[in-house]
């Protein structure tokens, strides 16, 4: 009898160990956050434009709006324009359509003279998952304004999953939290109008701060926890007529502006900007990403760059588009710039060489000449 009792105890212990092992699989397989490449100086020097009069303290403004009301005002550069034009030529030389391409380039290596150039850089395009960059900023604003009452730590995993691996499930939950909405069945009458108004406040959050005509109220799909391959119910009502669907739309200048404001520590607050920059940080060492099927490096702007630089970015990718907004800084500060490329065409989806080629060309040109005067 004592042997039988001892055997039962051993079986219970073994069963508990097996159950605990199965329960912790998701946590053991989750990727650890990458540390920032540059620890000593995480932001570029404070800009001279906009002035402090243009920046509103996020906590002092009770309305749900972005805190920087006036866009930055860099100086147009003919030299940068030549670099952008050659970047467009790189794409067209590979048979890719120029009319579906937009590029913004901001050189911020000289803190006294930030410059820019672009190609179709004010054309509204479908940003794919680059929209999550904007949701991240709005989330931190909602946290600081007290609109989200839970602790920020409760959303740590969803924020990391949304930005680091572009997880749509996590992004869906974050967008719902920001706008106090939930996906579900069709609505009607006043109930539908209230839901639409709540969801669309993510647009007015940025539009009221000069992000003209930006639209980022539609979720990215598929969303597995909702078992949705595409918009249904009230999300489909938000999307509108299938023949002319209401899609998210952002310009490369707008994505570049937000990256600029994050890395100058102005977006929402200095602390929030640091947190966002950390989430955007990418490790360019092939050992860190080559065996990761969810990596955001292969076929994008970071693949062709040296590994010993700071690189932060958010990519977007669908069956009909490829896009990315990136911040690049060399360790010696010879080159510090923002490069945003949107390509809203299936040809760019299939091509994995154009983005890396454009990125390397821009890097080589800016790194060779050093800071602008």
One Martini backbone bead per residue (centre of mass of N, CA, C, O) as a GRO file, in nm:
protein
  373
    1UNK     BB    1   0.057   0.063  -0.020
    2UNK     BB    2   0.299   0.256   0.002
    3UNK     BB    3   0.391   0.222  -0.291
    4UNK     BB    4   0.132   0.321  -0.425
    5UNK     BB    5   0.135   0.606  -0.297
    6UNK     BB    6   0.415   0.689  -0.408
    7UNK     BB    7   0.337   0.664  -0.709
    8UNK     BB    8   0.110   0.877  -0.708
    9UNK     BB    9   0.286   1.115  -0.628
   10UNK     BB   10   0.476   1.102  -0.872
   11UNK     BB   11   0.254   1.141  -1.086
   12UNK     BB   12   0.163   1.421  -0.990
   13UNK     BB   13   0.433   1.564  -1.025
   14UNK     BB   14   0.470   1.501  -1.328
   15UNK     BB   15   0.206   1.637  -1.418
   16UNK     BB   16   0.272   1.924  -1.315
   17UNK     BB   17   0.526   1.966  -1.484
   18UNK     BB   18   0.391   1.929  -1.764
   19UNK     BB   19   0.183   2.155  -1.735
   20UNK     BB   20   0.385   2.389  -1.689
   21UNK     BB   21   0.539   2.354  -1.957
   22UNK     BB   22   0.295   2.410  -2.144
   23UNK     BB   23   0.209   2.690  -2.023
   24UNK     BB   24   0.514   2.829  -2.091
   25UNK     BB   25   0.571   2.835  -2.398
   26UNK     BB   26   0.496   3.129  -2.493
   27UNK     BB   27   0.718   3.262  -2.302
   28UNK     BB   28   0.975   3.104  -2.411
   29UNK     BB   29   0.924   3.198  -2.732
   30UNK     BB   30   0.948   3.484  -2.677
   31UNK     BB   31   1.084   3.766  -2.767
   32UNK     BB   32   1.319   3.964  -2.676
   33UNK     BB   33   1.397   4.268  -2.628
   34UNK     BB   34   1.570   4.500  -2.792
   35UNK     BB   35   1.830   4.682  -2.754
   36UNK     BB   36   1.966   4.961  -2.795
   37UNK     BB   37   2.232   5.055  -2.982
   38UNK     BB   38   2.206   5.340  -2.847
   39UNK     BB   39   2.272   5.458  -2.515
   40UNK     BB   40   2.400   5.756  -2.484
   41UNK     BB   41   2.221   5.854  -2.760
   42UNK     BB   42   1.875   5.853  -2.852
   43UNK     BB   43   1.881   6.150  -2.966
   44UNK     BB   44   1.851   6.414  -3.133
   45UNK     BB   45   1.893   6.720  -3.156
   46UNK     BB   46   1.734   6.983  -3.085
   47UNK     BB   47   1.526   7.174  -3.247
   48UNK     BB   48   1.451   7.496  -3.378
   49UNK     BB   49   1.214   7.344  -3.525
   50UNK     BB   50   0.994   7.396  -3.339
   51UNK     BB   51   0.885   7.589  -3.113
   52UNK     BB   52   0.756   7.604  -2.796
   53UNK     BB   53   0.479   7.727  -2.900
   54UNK     BB   54   0.400   7.449  -3.063
   55UNK     BB   55   0.415   7.302  -2.783
   56UNK     BB   56   0.207   7.086  -2.602
   57UNK     BB   57   0.116   6.980  -2.310
   58UNK     BB   58  -0.034   6.684  -2.279
   59UNK     BB   59  -0.147   6.712  -1.978
   60UNK     BB   60  -0.283   7.011  -2.015
   61UNK     BB   61  -0.451   6.869  -2.242
   62UNK     BB   62  -0.772   6.726  -2.238
   63UNK     BB   63  -0.764   6.663  -2.520
   64UNK     BB   64  -0.762   6.431  -2.798
   65UNK     BB   65  -0.451   6.540  -2.892
   66UNK     BB   66  -0.186   6.636  -3.042
   67UNK     BB   67   0.085   6.832  -2.917
   68UNK     BB   68   0.182   6.908  -3.215
   69UNK     BB   69   0.054   7.171  -3.412
   70UNK     BB   70   0.327   7.222  -3.573
   71UNK     BB   71   0.509   7.159  -3.819
   72UNK     BB   72   0.791   7.110  -3.933
   73UNK     BB   73   1.066   7.331  -4.098
   74UNK     BB   74   1.242   7.239  -4.326
   75UNK     BB   75   1.486   7.260  -4.572
   76UNK     BB   76   1.521   7.269  -4.891
   77UNK     BB   77   1.709   7.023  -5.098
   78UNK     BB   78   1.881   6.970  -5.387
   79UNK     BB   79   2.066   6.743  -5.302
   80UNK     BB   80   1.844   6.553  -5.193
   81UNK     BB   81   1.685   6.542  -5.457
   82UNK     BB   82   1.900   6.384  -5.612
   83UNK     BB   83   1.880   6.133  -5.432
   84UNK     BB   84   1.580   6.074  -5.475
   85UNK     BB   85   1.584   6.050  -5.785
   86UNK     BB   86   1.777   5.804  -5.782
   87UNK     BB   87   1.589   5.620  -5.621
   88UNK     BB   88   1.374   5.608  -5.840
   89UNK     BB   89   1.563   5.487  -6.058
   90UNK     BB   90   1.609   5.219  -5.916
   91UNK     BB   91   1.318   5.123  -5.949
   92UNK     BB   92   1.274   5.161  -6.262
   93UNK     BB   93   1.522   4.977  -6.348
   94UNK     BB   94   1.332   4.723  -6.228
   95UNK     BB   95   1.026   4.779  -6.336
   96UNK     BB   96   0.902   4.987  -6.147
   97UNK     BB   97   0.651   5.194  -6.047
   98UNK     BB   98   0.651   5.541  -5.994
   99UNK     BB   99   0.340   5.616  -5.934
  100UNK     BB  100   0.354   5.415  -5.658
  101UNK     BB  101   0.571   5.617  -5.538
  102UNK     BB  102   0.715   5.722  -5.215
  103UNK     BB  103   0.942   5.989  -5.087
  104UNK     BB  104   1.125   6.064  -4.780
  105UNK     BB  105   1.388   6.310  -4.684
  106UNK     BB  106   1.574   6.360  -4.374
  107UNK     BB  107   1.824   6.584  -4.264
  108UNK     BB  108   1.971   6.574  -3.910
  109UNK     BB  109   2.291   6.624  -3.868
  110UNK     BB  110   2.218   6.934  -3.846
  111UNK     BB  111   2.077   7.113  -3.586
  112UNK     BB  112   2.061   7.400  -3.761
  113UNK     BB  113   1.993   7.220  -4.048
  114UNK     BB  114   1.714   7.097  -4.164
  115UNK     BB  115   1.644   6.872  -4.432
  116UNK     BB  116   1.466   6.819  -4.757
  117UNK     BB  117   1.298   6.563  -4.962
  118UNK     BB  118   1.094   6.445  -5.256
  119UNK     BB  119   0.845   6.193  -5.377
  120UNK     BB  120   0.529   6.209  -5.356
  121UNK     BB  121   0.512   6.311  -5.034
  122UNK     BB  122   0.182   6.417  -5.052
  123UNK     BB  123   0.073   6.135  -5.107
  124UNK     BB  124  -0.184   5.939  -5.046
  125UNK     BB  125  -0.137   5.622  -4.878
  126UNK     BB  126  -0.115   5.300  -4.811
  127UNK     BB  127   0.052   5.191  -4.499
  128UNK     BB  128  -0.036   4.970  -4.347
  129UNK     BB  129   0.159   4.905  -4.060
  130UNK     BB  130   0.239   5.210  -4.018
  131UNK     BB  131  -0.013   5.282  -3.848
  132UNK     BB  132   0.111   5.176  -3.574
  133UNK     BB  133   0.280   5.424  -3.516
  134UNK     BB  134   0.028   5.606  -3.449
  135UNK     BB  135  -0.101   5.431  -3.229
  136UNK     BB  136   0.129   5.454  -3.031
  137UNK     BB  137   0.113   5.761  -2.982
  138UNK     BB  138  -0.186   5.765  -2.891
  139UNK     BB  139  -0.154   5.581  -2.650
  140UNK     BB  140   0.043   5.758  -2.482
  141UNK     BB  141  -0.152   5.994  -2.465
  142UNK     BB  142  -0.386   5.844  -2.318
  143UNK     BB  143  -0.219   5.778  -2.070
  144UNK     BB  144  -0.131   6.076  -1.988
  145UNK     BB  145  -0.447   6.179  -1.982
  146UNK     BB  146  -0.624   5.931  -1.846
  147UNK     BB  147  -0.803   5.758  -2.055
  148UNK     BB  148  -0.625   5.531  -1.943
  149UNK     BB  149  -0.645   5.352  -1.635
  150UNK     BB  150  -0.454   5.156  -1.676
  151UNK     BB  151  -0.169   5.017  -1.672
  152UNK     BB  152   0.088   5.013  -1.891
  153UNK     BB  153   0.185   4.715  -1.830
  154UNK     BB  154  -0.079   4.577  -1.953
  155UNK     BB  155   0.046   4.662  -2.266
  156UNK     BB  156   0.334   4.560  -2.326
  157UNK     BB  157   0.292   4.317  -2.514
  158UNK     BB  158   0.120   4.457  -2.737
  159UNK     BB  159   0.325   4.675  -2.813
  160UNK     BB  160   0.555   4.485  -2.896
  161UNK     BB  161   0.394   4.319  -3.104
  162UNK     BB  162   0.305   4.560  -3.287
  163UNK     BB  163   0.603   4.679  -3.346
  164UNK     BB  164   0.812   4.439  -3.375
  165UNK     BB  165   0.591   4.218  -3.542
  166UNK     BB  166   0.309   4.327  -3.640
  167UNK     BB  167   0.061   4.248  -3.470
  168UNK     BB  168  -0.283   4.244  -3.522
  169UNK     BB  169  -0.405   4.169  -3.252
  170UNK     BB  170  -0.264   4.385  -3.083
  171UNK     BB  171  -0.361   4.629  -3.253
  172UNK     BB  172  -0.662   4.590  -3.205
  173UNK     BB  173  -0.654   4.637  -2.897
  174UNK     BB  174  -0.527   4.917  -2.899
  175UNK     BB  175  -0.741   5.064  -3.074
  176UNK     BB  176  -0.978   5.003  -2.888
  177UNK     BB  177  -0.865   5.152  -2.640
  178UNK     BB  178  -0.832   5.437  -2.756
  179UNK     BB  179  -1.155   5.444  -2.878
  180UNK     BB  180  -1.369   5.273  -2.733
  181UNK     BB  181  -1.380   4.998  -2.908
  182UNK     BB  182  -1.547   4.727  -3.095
  183UNK     BB  183  -1.573   4.455  -3.255
  184UNK     BB  184  -1.860   4.351  -3.468
  185UNK     BB  185  -2.154   4.381  -3.542
  186UNK     BB  186  -2.393   4.537  -3.674
  187UNK     BB  187  -2.514   4.869  -3.694
  188UNK     BB  188  -2.749   5.135  -3.596
  189UNK     BB  189  -2.790   5.446  -3.612
  190UNK     BB  190  -2.676   5.592  -3.329
  191UNK     BB  191  -2.484   5.360  -3.258
  192UNK     BB  192  -2.312   5.383  -3.513
  193UNK     BB  193  -2.230   5.684  -3.492
  194UNK     BB  194  -2.081   5.654  -3.223
  195UNK     BB  195  -1.873   5.446  -3.316
  196UNK     BB  196  -1.752   5.608  -3.551
  197UNK     BB  197  -1.659   5.852  -3.383
  198UNK     BB  198  -1.466   5.700  -3.202
  199UNK     BB  199  -1.281   5.577  -3.420
  200UNK     BB  200  -1.220   5.863  -3.571
  201UNK     BB  201  -1.044   6.001  -3.342
  202UNK     BB  202  -0.769   5.905  -3.458
  203UNK     BB  203  -0.772   6.117  -3.683
  204UNK     BB  204  -0.816   6.389  -3.521
  205UNK     BB  205  -0.566   6.373  -3.348
  206UNK     BB  206  -0.385   6.456  -3.607
  207UNK     BB  207  -0.541   6.667  -3.779
  208UNK     BB  208  -0.534   6.898  -3.551
  209UNK     BB  209  -0.192   6.890  -3.606
  210UNK     BB  210  -0.150   6.880  -3.944
  211UNK     BB  211  -0.254   6.593  -4.048
  212UNK     BB  212  -0.369   6.597  -4.338
  213UNK     BB  213  -0.608   6.351  -4.418
  214UNK     BB  214  -0.565   6.146  -4.223
  215UNK     BB  215  -0.607   5.771  -4.212
  216UNK     BB  216  -0.635   5.525  -3.911
  217UNK     BB  217  -0.926   5.344  -3.850
  218UNK     BB  218  -0.825   5.080  -3.977
  219UNK     BB  219  -0.768   4.765  -3.960
  220UNK     BB  220  -0.561   4.489  -3.954
  221UNK     BB  221  -0.519   4.199  -4.165
  222UNK     BB  222  -0.550   3.944  -3.984
  223UNK     BB  223  -0.768   3.842  -3.698
  224UNK     BB  224  -0.758   3.574  -3.490
  225UNK     BB  225  -0.931   3.629  -3.226
  226UNK     BB  226  -1.180   3.710  -3.434
  227UNK     BB  227  -1.190   3.549  -3.700
  228UNK     BB  228  -1.056   3.762  -3.925
  229UNK     BB  229  -0.972   3.833  -4.265
  230UNK     BB  230  -1.175   4.076  -4.251
  231UNK     BB  231  -1.404   4.301  -4.262
  232UNK     BB  232  -1.682   4.321  -4.033
  233UNK     BB  233  -1.955   4.464  -3.978
  234UNK     BB  234  -1.866   4.763  -3.844
  235UNK     BB  235  -1.598   4.763  -4.007
  236UNK     BB  236  -1.746   4.756  -4.281
  237UNK     BB  237  -1.903   5.019  -4.239
  238UNK     BB  238  -1.647   5.195  -4.225
  239UNK     BB  239  -1.539   5.118  -4.514
  240UNK     BB  240  -1.775   5.072  -4.705
  241UNK     BB  241  -1.772   5.067  -5.023
  242UNK     BB  242  -1.626   4.819  -5.215
  243UNK     BB  243  -1.565   4.994  -5.474
  244UNK     BB  244  -1.491   5.243  -5.247
  245UNK     BB  245  -1.291   5.210  -5.013
  246UNK     BB  246  -1.204   5.293  -4.684
  247UNK     BB  247  -0.880   5.374  -4.632
  248UNK     BB  248  -0.592   5.406  -4.530
  249UNK     BB  249  -0.403   5.731  -4.505
  250UNK     BB  250  -0.063   5.830  -4.595
  251UNK     BB  251   0.219   6.013  -4.587
  252UNK     BB  252   0.558   6.033  -4.591
  253UNK     BB  253   0.571   6.300  -4.438
  254UNK     BB  254   0.403   6.207  -4.191
  255UNK     BB  255   0.586   5.975  -4.105
  256UNK     BB  256   0.841   6.152  -4.082
  257UNK     BB  257   0.735   6.345  -3.868
  258UNK     BB  258   0.693   6.139  -3.639
  259UNK     BB  259   0.980   6.041  -3.627
  260UNK     BB  260   1.101   6.316  -3.565
  261UNK     BB  261   0.936   6.363  -3.295
  262UNK     BB  262   1.048   6.120  -3.148
  263UNK     BB  263   1.373   6.182  -3.191
  264UNK     BB  264   1.313   6.479  -3.044
  265UNK     BB  265   1.124   6.436  -2.792
  266UNK     BB  266   0.801   6.542  -2.861
  267UNK     BB  267   0.620   6.299  -2.856
  268UNK     BB  268   0.401   6.385  -2.609
  269UNK     BB  269   0.695   6.308  -2.469
  270UNK     BB  270   1.000   6.236  -2.368
  271UNK     BB  271   0.932   5.959  -2.246
  272UNK     BB  272   0.755   5.850  -2.477
  273UNK     BB  273   0.971   5.876  -2.698
  274UNK     BB  274   1.169   5.674  -2.575
  275UNK     BB  275   0.978   5.430  -2.585
  276UNK     BB  276   0.931   5.436  -2.892
  277UNK     BB  277   1.226   5.411  -2.983
  278UNK     BB  278   1.269   5.137  -2.854
  279UNK     BB  279   1.050   4.980  -3.018
  280UNK     BB  280   1.194   5.060  -3.305
  281UNK     BB  281   1.433   4.899  -3.254
  282UNK     BB  282   1.693   4.744  -3.457
  283UNK     BB  283   1.863   4.446  -3.547
  284UNK     BB  284   2.106   4.400  -3.815
  285UNK     BB  285   2.196   4.134  -3.737
  286UNK     BB  286   2.154   3.837  -3.893
  287UNK     BB  287   2.136   3.664  -3.628
  288UNK     BB  288   1.858   3.817  -3.539
  289UNK     BB  289   1.674   3.760  -3.836
  290UNK     BB  290   1.707   3.520  -4.047
  291UNK     BB  291   1.535   3.299  -3.849
  292UNK     BB  292   1.294   3.513  -3.866
  293UNK     BB  293   0.979   3.522  -4.009
  294UNK     BB  294   0.903   3.822  -3.859
  295UNK     BB  295   1.088   4.001  -3.993
  296UNK     BB  296   1.190   4.365  -4.078
  297UNK     BB  297   1.443   4.336  -4.300
  298UNK     BB  298   1.378   4.168  -4.529
  299UNK     BB  299   1.325   4.377  -4.807
  300UNK     BB  300   1.432   4.629  -4.659
  301UNK     BB  301   1.613   4.901  -4.541
  302UNK     BB  302   1.810   4.728  -4.337
  303UNK     BB  303   1.958   4.498  -4.500
  304UNK     BB  304   2.200   4.696  -4.642
  305UNK     BB  305   2.313   4.778  -4.374
  306UNK     BB  306   2.501   4.833  -4.134
  307UNK     BB  307   2.537   4.699  -3.804
  308UNK     BB  308   2.699   4.971  -3.675
  309UNK     BB  309   2.406   5.102  -3.616
  310UNK     BB  310   2.129   5.298  -3.589
  311UNK     BB  311   1.792   5.139  -3.602
  312UNK     BB  312   1.462   5.264  -3.680
  313UNK     BB  313   1.133   5.096  -3.737
  314UNK     BB  314   0.837   5.074  -3.965
  315UNK     BB  315   0.651   4.834  -4.123
  316UNK     BB  316   0.482   4.742  -4.439
  317UNK     BB  317   0.270   4.452  -4.546
  318UNK     BB  318   0.126   4.325  -4.848
  319UNK     BB  319  -0.012   4.201  -5.143
  320UNK     BB  320   0.003   4.544  -5.242
  321UNK     BB  321   0.246   4.631  -5.034
  322UNK     BB  322   0.526   4.858  -4.940
  323UNK     BB  323   0.661   4.982  -4.621
  324UNK     BB  324   0.865   5.259  -4.463
  325UNK     BB  325   0.990   5.392  -4.146
  326UNK     BB  326   1.312   5.556  -4.086
  327UNK     BB  327   1.599   5.561  -3.859
  328UNK     BB  328   1.936   5.697  -3.900
  329UNK     BB  329   2.256   5.627  -3.717
  330UNK     BB  330   2.569   5.692  -3.675
  331UNK     BB  331   2.819   5.670  -3.440
  332UNK     BB  332   2.962   5.951  -3.566
  333UNK     BB  333   2.729   6.143  -3.699
  334UNK     BB  334   2.745   6.176  -4.014
  335UNK     BB  335   2.462   6.017  -4.020
  336UNK     BB  336   2.126   6.170  -3.998
  337UNK     BB  337   1.815   6.009  -4.082
  338UNK     BB  338   1.506   6.008  -4.277
  339UNK     BB  339   1.327   5.725  -4.425
  340UNK     BB  340   1.052   5.713  -4.662
  341UNK     BB  341   0.866   5.426  -4.805
  342UNK     BB  342   0.607   5.401  -5.054
  343UNK     BB  343   0.441   5.102  -5.208
  344UNK     BB  344   0.131   5.073  -5.404
  345UNK     BB  345   0.220   4.764  -5.524
  346UNK     BB  346   0.265   4.438  -5.624
  347UNK     BB  347   0.557   4.467  -5.732
  348UNK     BB  348   0.678   4.536  -5.446
  349UNK     BB  349   0.599   4.280  -5.301
  350UNK     BB  350   0.781   4.088  -5.487
  351UNK     BB  351   1.010   4.286  -5.423
  352UNK     BB  352   1.346   4.257  -5.240
  353UNK     BB  353   1.555   4.501  -5.367
  354UNK     BB  354   1.472   4.804  -5.372
  355UNK     BB  355   1.485   4.897  -5.077
  356UNK     BB  356   1.783   4.823  -5.019
  357UNK     BB  357   1.901   4.993  -5.254
  358UNK     BB  358   1.799   5.268  -5.167
  359UNK     BB  359   1.918   5.269  -4.881
  360UNK     BB  360   2.221   5.242  -4.958
  361UNK     BB  361   2.242   5.492  -5.130
  362UNK     BB  362   2.169   5.699  -4.916
  363UNK     BB  363   2.383   5.625  -4.711
  364UNK     BB  364   2.638   5.672  -4.885
  365UNK     BB  365   2.587   5.971  -4.948
  366UNK     BB  366   2.561   6.081  -4.649
  367UNK     BB  367   2.822   5.951  -4.526
  368UNK     BB  368   3.035   6.083  -4.723
  369UNK     BB  369   2.964   6.401  -4.646
  370UNK     BB  370   2.819   6.445  -4.399
  371UNK     BB  371   2.727   6.707  -4.252
  372UNK     BB  372   2.537   6.964  -4.297
  373UNK     BB  373   2.551   7.331  -4.346
   0.00000   0.00000   0.00000
